[in-house]
Coordinates of C-alpha atoms and ligand atoms in Angstrom, one line a residue:
M21 CA -2.4 19.0 16.5
K22 CA -3.5 19.4 12.9
F23 CA -1.0 19.9 10.1
D24 CA -2.4 20.9 6.8
D25 CA 0.7 19.8 5.0
M26 CA 4.2 18.6 5.5
R27 CA 5.4 22.2 5.6
E28 CA 3.4 23.0 8.7
F29 CA 4.9 19.9 10.3
I30 CA 8.4 21.0 9.4
D31 CA 7.8 24.5 10.9
T32 CA 6.6 23.0 14.2
V33 CA 9.6 20.6 14.3
E34 CA 11.9 23.6 13.7
K35 CA 10.3 25.5 16.5
M36 CA 10.9 22.5 18.8
G37 CA 14.6 22.8 17.9
E38 CA 14.5 19.5 16.1
L39 CA 15.3 20.5 12.5
E40 CA 18.6 20.8 10.8
R41 CA 18.9 22.6 7.4
I42 CA 21.6 21.3 5.2
D43 CA 22.7 22.9 1.9
H44 CA 24.8 21.5 -0.9
A45 CA 24.8 17.8 0.1
H46 CA 24.8 15.7 -3.1
W47 CA 21.9 13.5 -4.1
N48 CA 24.3 10.8 -5.1
L49 CA 25.0 9.0 -1.7
E50 CA 25.9 12.0 0.4
I51 CA 22.3 12.7 1.5
G52 CA 21.8 9.0 2.2
A53 CA 25.0 8.7 4.3
I54 CA 24.2 11.9 6.3
T55 CA 20.7 10.5 6.9
E56 CA 22.0 7.1 8.1
L57 CA 24.6 8.7 10.5
M58 CA 22.0 11.0 11.9
A59 CA 19.4 8.3 12.3
E60 CA 21.8 6.2 14.4
K61 CA 22.1 9.2 16.7
R62 CA 18.3 9.6 16.8
G63 CA 19.1 13.1 15.7
P64 CA 17.0 16.0 14.2
A65 CA 14.9 15.9 11.1
L66 CA 17.0 16.9 8.1
L67 CA 15.9 19.4 5.4
F68 CA 18.3 19.3 2.4
D69 CA 18.3 22.3 0.0
H70 CA 20.6 23.6 -2.8
I71 CA 21.2 20.1 -4.0
P72 CA 23.8 19.9 -6.8
D73 CA 22.3 19.7 -10.3
Y74 CA 18.9 20.9 -9.1
P75 CA 17.1 24.2 -8.6
A76 CA 17.4 25.8 -5.2
G77 CA 14.1 25.2 -3.3
Y78 CA 13.7 21.6 -4.6
R79 CA 14.2 20.0 -1.1
I80 CA 14.3 16.6 0.6
L81 CA 13.1 15.9 4.2
T82 CA 14.7 12.9 6.0
N83 CA 14.5 11.4 9.5
P84 CA 11.2 13.1 10.2
F85 CA 10.1 10.6 12.8
A86 CA 13.5 9.3 14.0
N87 CA 12.7 10.1 17.7
K88 CA 9.8 9.5 20.0
N89 CA 8.8 13.2 20.3
R90 CA 8.3 13.7 16.6
T91 CA 6.4 10.5 16.2
A92 CA 4.1 11.5 19.1
L93 CA 3.6 14.9 17.5
A94 CA 2.5 13.4 14.2
I95 CA 0.0 11.0 15.8
G96 CA -1.4 13.5 18.3
V97 CA -0.4 12.2 21.7
P98 CA 1.7 13.9 24.4
T99 CA 5.5 14.1 23.7
D100 CA 6.8 13.6 27.2
L101 CA 5.7 10.0 28.0
S102 CA 7.7 6.8 28.4
P103 CA 7.4 4.4 25.4
Q104 CA 4.8 2.2 27.1
E105 CA 2.8 5.3 28.2
T106 CA 3.0 6.6 24.7
L107 CA 1.6 3.3 23.5
K108 CA -1.2 3.3 26.0
A109 CA -2.1 7.0 25.2
W110 CA -2.3 6.0 21.5
R111 CA -4.5 3.0 22.3
Q112 CA -6.7 5.2 24.4
R113 CA -7.1 7.5 21.4
L114 CA -7.8 4.6 19.1
R115 CA -10.8 3.6 21.2
E116 CA -12.5 6.8 19.9
F117 CA -11.8 6.1 16.3
K118 CA -14.6 7.3 14.0
P119 CA -13.9 7.4 10.3
L120 CA -13.7 11.0 9.0
P121 CA -13.9 10.8 5.2
P122 CA -12.0 13.3 3.0
V123 CA -13.7 16.2 1.3
T124 CA -13.3 16.9 -2.4
V125 CA -12.1 20.4 -3.3
K126 CA -11.6 22.0 -6.7
S127 CA -8.0 23.1 -6.4
G128 CA -5.0 23.1 -4.2
P129 CA -1.3 23.7 -4.1
I130 CA -0.6 20.2 -5.6
L131 CA -1.9 21.6 -9.0
E132 CA 0.7 24.4 -9.1
N133 CA 2.6 22.3 -11.7
R134 CA 1.1 19.8 -14.0
I135 CA 3.3 17.7 -16.3
T136 CA 1.9 15.2 -18.9
G137 CA 3.0 13.4 -22.1
A138 CA 6.5 13.7 -23.3
E139 CA 7.4 16.1 -20.5
I140 CA 7.1 13.3 -17.9
D141 CA 10.5 12.7 -16.4
F142 CA 11.5 12.0 -12.8
S143 CA 15.0 13.3 -13.2
R144 CA 13.5 16.7 -12.6
F145 CA 13.4 15.8 -8.9
P146 CA 16.6 15.5 -6.8
T147 CA 15.8 11.9 -5.9
P148 CA 18.7 10.5 -3.9
K149 CA 20.6 7.4 -4.6
W150 CA 20.1 6.4 -1.0
H151 CA 22.5 3.5 -0.4
E152 CA 25.9 2.6 -2.0
H153 CA 24.6 -0.6 -3.7
D154 CA 21.1 0.5 -4.6
G155 CA 20.2 -0.5 -8.1
G156 CA 18.3 2.7 -8.8
R157 CA 17.0 6.0 -7.4
Y158 CA 14.0 5.5 -5.1
I159 CA 11.7 8.5 -5.3
G160 CA 9.2 6.6 -3.1
T161 CA 10.4 5.8 0.4
G162 CA 8.1 8.1 2.3
C163 CA 5.4 7.8 -0.2
S164 CA 1.6 7.0 -0.1
V165 CA 0.2 4.7 -2.8
I166 CA -3.5 5.2 -3.3
T167 CA -5.8 2.6 -5.0
R168 CA -9.6 1.9 -5.0
D169 CA -11.2 -1.5 -4.5
P170 CA -13.0 -2.2 -7.8
E171 CA -15.7 -4.3 -6.0
E172 CA -16.2 -2.5 -2.7
G173 CA -15.4 1.0 -3.8
W174 CA -13.3 2.1 -0.8
V175 CA -9.9 3.7 -1.2
N176 CA -6.7 2.2 0.4
I177 CA -3.4 4.0 1.1
G178 CA -0.1 2.1 1.7
T179 CA 3.6 2.9 1.7
Y180 CA 5.3 0.8 -0.9
K181 CA 8.7 1.6 -2.2
T182 CA 9.0 3.1 -5.6
M183 CA 12.0 3.3 -8.0
Q184 CA 12.4 5.5 -11.0
Y185 CA 14.4 4.6 -14.2
E186 CA 16.9 6.6 -16.1
N187 CA 15.8 5.5 -19.6
E188 CA 12.1 4.8 -19.0
K189 CA 10.9 8.3 -18.2
D190 CA 7.3 7.5 -17.6
L191 CA 7.7 4.3 -15.7
L192 CA 7.9 3.6 -11.9
A193 CA 8.5 0.3 -10.2
C194 CA 6.4 -0.1 -7.1
K195 CA 7.3 -3.0 -4.8
I196 CA 3.9 -3.9 -3.3
N197 CA 4.3 -7.1 -1.3
R198 CA 1.7 -9.9 -1.5
S199 CA -1.1 -9.6 1.1
Q200 CA -0.8 -5.8 1.3
H201 CA -4.3 -4.3 0.9
G202 CA -3.1 -2.3 -2.1
R203 CA -1.8 -5.5 -3.7
T204 CA -5.1 -7.4 -3.1
Q205 CA -7.1 -4.5 -4.7
M206 CA -4.7 -4.4 -7.6
D207 CA -5.0 -8.2 -8.2
K208 CA -8.8 -7.7 -8.6
Y209 CA -8.3 -5.4 -11.6
H210 CA -5.7 -7.7 -13.1
A211 CA -8.0 -10.8 -12.7
E212 CA -10.4 -9.0 -15.0
G213 CA -7.5 -8.2 -17.4
K214 CA -7.8 -4.5 -16.5
D215 CA -5.1 -1.9 -15.7
C216 CA -5.2 -0.8 -12.0
P217 CA -5.5 3.0 -11.6
V218 CA -3.1 4.4 -9.0
V219 CA -2.1 7.7 -7.4
I220 CA 1.2 8.0 -5.5
T221 CA 2.3 11.0 -3.4
F222 CA 5.9 11.6 -2.5
G223 CA 5.5 14.0 0.4
Q224 CA 2.2 14.6 2.2
D225 CA 0.8 15.7 5.5
P226 CA 2.1 13.5 8.3
A227 CA -1.4 12.1 9.2
V228 CA -1.8 10.7 5.7
W229 CA 1.7 9.2 5.8
M230 CA 1.3 7.7 9.3
A231 CA -2.0 6.1 8.3
S232 CA -0.4 4.6 5.2
T233 CA 2.4 2.9 7.1
D234 CA 1.8 0.2 9.7
A235 CA -0.9 1.8 11.7
G236 CA -3.1 -1.3 11.7
V237 CA -5.9 0.2 9.6
R238 CA -8.2 -2.8 8.8
W239 CA -9.3 -4.1 5.4
G240 CA -12.3 -2.1 4.3
V241 CA -11.4 1.0 6.3
S242 CA -9.8 3.8 4.2
E243 CA -6.6 5.3 5.5
Y244 CA -8.0 8.7 4.3
D245 CA -10.8 8.3 6.9
F246 CA -8.3 7.2 9.5
A247 CA -6.0 10.2 8.7
G248 CA -8.9 12.6 8.9
W249 CA -9.8 11.3 12.3
M250 CA -6.2 11.3 13.5
R251 CA -5.7 15.0 12.5
G252 CA -9.2 16.1 13.6
A253 CA -10.2 17.4 10.2
P254 CA -11.1 15.8 6.9
V255 CA -8.2 15.5 4.4
E256 CA -8.8 17.7 1.4
V257 CA -8.6 15.9 -1.9
I258 CA -8.8 16.7 -5.6
K259 CA -10.3 14.2 -8.1
G260 CA -7.6 13.0 -10.4
E261 CA -8.1 13.9 -14.0
F262 CA -7.0 10.5 -15.4
T263 CA -7.9 8.0 -12.6
G264 CA -10.7 9.7 -10.7
L265 CA -8.8 8.8 -7.5
P266 CA -8.6 11.3 -4.7
I267 CA -5.2 13.2 -4.6
P268 CA -4.3 15.0 -1.3
A269 CA -4.7 18.7 -2.2
T270 CA -1.6 19.7 -0.2
A271 CA 0.7 16.9 -1.3
E272 CA 4.2 18.0 -2.4
I273 CA 4.5 15.7 -5.5
A274 CA 1.9 13.3 -6.9
I275 CA 1.5 11.1 -9.9
E276 CA -1.5 9.5 -11.6
G277 CA -0.9 6.3 -13.5
F278 CA -2.0 2.7 -14.3
V279 CA -0.5 -0.7 -13.5
P280 CA -1.1 -3.2 -16.3
P281 CA -1.6 -6.9 -15.4
L282 CA 1.6 -8.4 -14.0
D283 CA 3.7 -10.5 -16.3
E284 CA 6.0 -13.3 -15.1
K285 CA 8.2 -12.8 -18.1
S286 CA 8.4 -9.0 -17.8
A287 CA 12.0 -7.7 -18.4
Y288 CA 11.7 -5.0 -15.7
R289 CA 13.7 -5.3 -12.6
E290 CA 13.8 -3.3 -9.4
G291 CA 16.6 -3.2 -6.8
P292 CA 18.7 -4.1 -5.1
C293 CA 17.7 -1.8 -2.3
G294 CA 19.0 -1.2 1.2
E295 CA 16.2 -2.4 3.5
W296 CA 14.8 -2.0 7.0
Y297 CA 16.0 -5.4 8.0
G298 CA 19.6 -4.3 7.7
Y299 CA 20.4 -5.9 4.4
Y300 CA 20.0 -5.2 0.7
H301 CA 17.0 -6.8 -0.8
P302 CA 18.1 -8.6 -4.0
G303 CA 15.3 -6.9 -6.0
S304 CA 11.9 -7.8 -7.4
R305 CA 10.6 -8.8 -10.9
G306 CA 7.7 -10.5 -12.6
V307 CA 4.5 -10.9 -10.6
N308 CA 6.2 -9.3 -7.6
L309 CA 6.9 -6.0 -9.4
P310 CA 3.9 -3.8 -10.3
M311 CA 5.0 -1.3 -13.0
V312 CA 3.3 2.0 -13.0
K313 CA 2.8 3.7 -16.4
V314 CA 2.6 7.4 -15.4
K315 CA 0.0 9.7 -17.1
A316 CA 0.7 12.9 -15.1
I317 CA 3.0 14.4 -12.5
Y318 CA 1.8 17.2 -10.3
H319 CA 4.0 19.1 -7.9
R320 CA 4.0 22.2 -5.7
N321 CA 6.3 25.0 -6.4
D322 CA 9.6 24.2 -4.7
P323 CA 8.5 20.7 -3.8
I324 CA 9.8 18.8 -0.7
L325 CA 10.4 15.1 -1.2
L326 CA 9.8 13.0 1.9
G327 CA 12.6 10.5 2.3
S328 CA 12.1 7.6 4.7
M329 CA 15.3 5.9 3.9
Q330 CA 15.7 2.4 5.4
V331 CA 18.6 1.9 7.7
K332 CA 20.0 -1.0 9.6
P333 CA 18.3 -1.8 13.0
P334 CA 18.1 -0.4 15.6
A335 CA 18.2 3.0 13.8
A336 CA 14.8 2.6 12.3
Y337 CA 12.8 5.2 10.4
R338 CA 10.7 6.0 13.3
A339 CA 11.4 5.5 17.0
G340 CA 9.5 4.7 20.1
I341 CA 6.7 4.0 17.7
P342 CA 3.5 2.8 19.3
L343 CA 1.4 2.4 16.1
D344 CA 2.4 -1.2 15.2
A345 CA 2.4 -2.4 18.8
A346 CA -1.0 -0.9 19.4
A347 CA -2.4 -2.8 16.4
L348 CA -0.8 -6.0 17.6
W349 CA -2.2 -5.5 21.1
D350 CA -5.7 -5.0 19.8
Q351 CA -5.5 -8.0 17.6
I352 CA -4.2 -10.2 20.4
E353 CA -7.2 -9.1 22.6
A354 CA -9.5 -9.7 19.6
A355 CA -8.4 -13.3 19.8
G356 CA -9.8 -13.4 23.3
I357 CA -6.6 -13.3 25.3
E358 CA -7.1 -11.7 28.7
G359 CA -4.5 -10.2 31.1
V360 CA -2.3 -8.6 28.5
Q361 CA -0.2 -5.9 30.2
G362 CA 2.0 -4.6 27.4
V363 CA 3.2 -5.3 23.9
W364 CA 6.5 -4.3 22.4
Y365 CA 9.2 -5.5 20.1
M366 CA 13.0 -6.0 20.1
L367 CA 15.3 -4.2 17.7
F368 CA 12.8 -2.8 15.2
P369 CA 9.3 -1.4 15.6
Y370 CA 7.8 -3.8 13.2
A371 CA 7.0 -7.3 14.4
V372 CA 10.5 -8.8 14.1
A373 CA 10.7 -10.1 17.7
V374 CA 7.4 -9.6 19.4
V375 CA 7.3 -9.3 23.2
V376 CA 4.1 -9.6 25.1
S377 CA 3.7 -9.2 28.9
I378 CA 0.8 -10.9 30.6
K379 CA -0.6 -11.3 34.1
Q380 CA -0.9 -15.2 34.1
L381 CA -4.4 -16.3 34.9
Y382 CA -4.2 -20.1 34.3
P383 CA -1.7 -22.8 33.2
G384 CA -1.0 -22.5 29.4
H385 CA -1.8 -18.8 29.3
G386 CA 1.7 -17.8 28.1
K387 CA 1.6 -20.2 25.2
Q388 CA -1.9 -19.2 24.3
A389 CA -0.8 -15.6 24.2
A390 CA 2.2 -16.5 22.0
L391 CA 0.1 -18.4 19.5
A392 CA -2.5 -15.6 19.3
A393 CA 0.2 -12.9 18.9
S394 CA 1.8 -15.0 16.2
G395 CA -1.4 -15.4 14.2
T396 CA -2.1 -11.7 14.0
R397 CA -1.9 -9.7 10.8
A398 CA 0.3 -7.2 12.6
A399 CA 2.9 -9.9 13.4
M400 CA 2.7 -11.6 10.1
N401 CA 3.1 -8.4 8.1
G402 CA 6.7 -8.0 9.2
N403 CA 9.2 -10.7 9.5
C404 CA 8.4 -12.1 12.9
K405 CA 11.2 -14.5 13.9
M406 CA 10.4 -14.7 17.6
V407 CA 7.4 -14.3 20.0
I408 CA 8.4 -13.9 23.6
V409 CA 5.8 -13.9 26.4
V410 CA 6.9 -12.6 29.8
D411 CA 5.3 -11.8 33.2
E412 CA 4.1 -8.3 34.0
D413 CA 7.0 -7.5 36.2
V414 CA 9.4 -7.4 33.2
D415 CA 10.1 -4.0 31.5
I416 CA 9.4 -5.1 27.9
T417 CA 10.8 -1.9 26.4
N418 CA 14.2 -2.8 27.8
N419 CA 15.9 -5.6 25.8
D420 CA 18.2 -6.5 28.6
E421 CA 15.3 -7.1 30.9
V422 CA 13.6 -9.3 28.3
M423 CA 16.8 -11.3 27.9
W424 CA 17.0 -11.7 31.7
A425 CA 13.5 -13.1 31.7
L426 CA 14.4 -15.4 28.8
I427 CA 17.5 -16.9 30.5
S428 CA 15.8 -17.2 33.9
R429 CA 12.2 -18.2 33.3
C430 CA 12.5 -20.3 30.2
N431 CA 13.8 -23.9 29.7
P432 CA 15.3 -24.1 26.2
E433 CA 14.0 -27.6 26.0
Q434 CA 10.5 -26.2 26.0
V435 CA 11.0 -23.6 23.2
E436 CA 8.7 -24.3 20.3
I437 CA 9.3 -23.9 16.6
F438 CA 6.6 -23.3 14.1
R439 CA 7.4 -23.9 10.4
G440 CA 6.2 -22.5 7.1
L441 CA 4.8 -19.2 8.3
K442 CA 4.5 -16.1 6.1
T443 CA 7.5 -13.9 6.2
N444 CA 8.4 -10.6 4.5
P445 CA 10.2 -10.8 1.1
D446 CA 12.9 -8.6 2.6
D447 CA 14.0 -11.5 4.9
P448 CA 17.6 -12.3 4.1
M449 CA 17.2 -16.0 5.2
L450 CA 14.9 -16.7 2.2
T451 CA 17.0 -18.8 -0.2
P452 CA 17.3 -18.1 -3.9
E453 CA 15.3 -21.4 -4.5
Q454 CA 12.5 -20.2 -2.3
R455 CA 12.4 -16.8 -4.1
A456 CA 12.3 -18.6 -7.4
K457 CA 9.2 -20.4 -6.3
D458 CA 7.6 -17.3 -4.6
D459 CA 7.8 -19.2 -1.4
F460 CA 8.0 -16.5 1.2
T461 CA 7.8 -18.6 4.3
M462 CA 10.0 -19.1 7.4
G463 CA 10.1 -20.7 10.8
R464 CA 9.2 -18.9 14.1
L465 CA 10.4 -19.4 17.7
F466 CA 8.0 -19.3 20.6
F467 CA 9.4 -18.5 24.0
D468 CA 7.0 -18.8 27.0
A469 CA 9.3 -17.0 29.5
C470 CA 6.6 -16.6 32.1
R471 CA 7.4 -18.2 35.5
P472 CA 5.8 -21.7 35.1
Y473 CA 2.3 -21.3 36.4
T474 CA 2.3 -24.5 38.5
R475 CA 5.5 -23.3 40.3
R476 CA 4.2 -19.8 41.1
G477 CA 4.2 -20.5 44.8
E478 CA 7.8 -21.7 45.1
F479 CA 9.5 -19.9 42.2
P480 CA 12.6 -18.1 43.6
R481 CA 12.1 -14.5 44.6
V482 CA 13.5 -11.7 42.4
N483 CA 16.7 -10.3 43.9
K484 CA 15.8 -6.7 44.0
F485 CA 14.6 -4.3 46.7
S486 CA 10.9 -3.6 46.8
D487 CA 9.7 -0.4 45.2
G488 CA 8.6 1.1 48.5
Y489 CA 11.9 0.5 50.3
R490 CA 13.8 1.8 47.3
Q491 CA 11.8 5.0 47.3
E492 CA 12.4 5.4 51.0
I493 CA 16.1 5.1 50.6
L494 CA 16.2 7.3 47.5
G495 CA 14.4 10.0 49.5
K496 CA 16.6 9.7 52.5
W497 CA 19.8 9.6 50.5
K498 CA 18.8 12.0 47.7
N499 CA 22.2 13.7 47.5
L500 CA 23.9 10.4 46.7
F501 CA 21.5 9.6 43.8
K502 CA 20.9 13.0 42.2
Ligands
FMN630 C1 9.3 3.5 5.2 C2 8.4 2.3 4.8 C3 8.7 1.6 3.7 C4 7.9 0.5 3.3 N1 8.1 -0.2 2.2 C5 7.3 -1.2 1.8 C6 7.4 -1.8 0.5 O1 8.3 -1.5 -0.3 N2 6.5 -2.8 0.2 C7 5.5 -3.2 1.0 O2 4.7 -4.0 0.6 N3 5.4 -2.6 2.2 C8 6.2 -1.6 2.6 N4 6.0 -1.0 3.8 C9 5.0 -1.5 4.8 C10 3.6 -1.0 4.4 O3 3.6 0.4 4.2 C11 2.6 -1.3 5.5 O4 2.6 -2.7 5.8 C12 1.2 -0.8 5.3 O5 0.4 -1.0 6.5 C13 0.5 -1.3 4.1 O6 -0.8 -0.8 4.0 P1 -2.0 -1.8 3.6 O7 -2.1 -2.7 4.7 O8 -3.1 -0.8 3.4 O9 -1.6 -2.4 2.3 C14 6.8 0.1 4.2 C15 6.6 0.8 5.3 C16 7.3 1.9 5.7 C17 7.0 2.7 6.9
MN631 MN1 -5.1 -0.6 4.2

């Protein structure tokens, strides 16, 4: 299904009966608290309007992908599948990936309002203060940050949180972590002493946003080309007046700006900010905090800000998500691991505790799969604390089943620990000393919870009726089990 903008997606979600319209909720904490409570219930998408202090029509969409159906809708796979089936359907689609580049158009709704010079001021938008202890208002949570590689020429898009300032009207802080594609590209401009041109959108068609989150789009492949393929039609873009970068023509709000070389002694600070891991990140500064000097703001009439507020696991911003797991699965296979039957995660759809199921083919297969999974970009990008490998009979989307495999097929004496692996700066176990040294590394536990290969002949039988006999009984005694 092709959505030309976020508005079409909202209409479809409303027709599915999965949209709640909310008037008069306050931008200061109230929208955030309602969003958190609804995310915990895996409830509807929320469209806030009539926000105090702001014109009616200036809206905010939150929890857009907080359940499996809406995630599936956005990535073009059937909505009625189980989580592993959804993942497999998405992987099947990925096999057919062919880059579909954007097309440049002369105009589009994003140009309905153009603001430059002294008029630039983000307080014109009803940006929520999302969490009680946030150090600022984050206009960018569901944003797309667009940069161009100065050597290779291709355009990257990533979601990196963006904070506005009360007193610095034309500045935005953009927390792009090390090793993100956008950061690597930015570093190349800075190494030459140049400012890095950037476009950021704060509400855009769901394909562009999905592509710019953890969809596993490889270095060198533009998320624009991925989004075009995903939606089955090229994304329409307008050439930015200041940066020359492509701006999605139907985005809700966009900026053009420049990031000067990063300065260890910079006085700017960002954060704290309530994060996906379930804690407040203490905030970033210096070489970890790109600052965007904004040259122009563009927005549609009655713009809709996309809010992807971070909430404590397991109430994540998107649910039943197959994207990250699909990328992880592909990367494990690219390392040559055979017999992978499924890939999932515990708690949060983002490489925190990775679970892989395999059909064991030889002794050592489980450990090999664990090592391969651990070494992938998909696992490294998050905050992977554990890699668990189980046999194919375990339902890896069910945490209780995984725990059962762990306690029954794994000898704790054989659990391995790896040290000094890259973690995410949001990791609450990073010490202040590590942060001061920019040392974002952490240990990782490996559980090979497959039945030991050499014992496969005599390992105790699982105490559960066979599928066939269960079906027979369910059929015969259907009134009991309806
Ligand atoms: C809601 C949301 C917020 C995110 N916030 C950040 C962030 O503040 N900084 C960051 O580096 N990555 C953040 N990410 C993760 C990146 O968007 C993700 O790793 C993406 O794949 C990066 O694209 P890239 O590989 O092209 O750099 C966020 C993801 C989501 C979905
Ligand atoms: Mn990328």
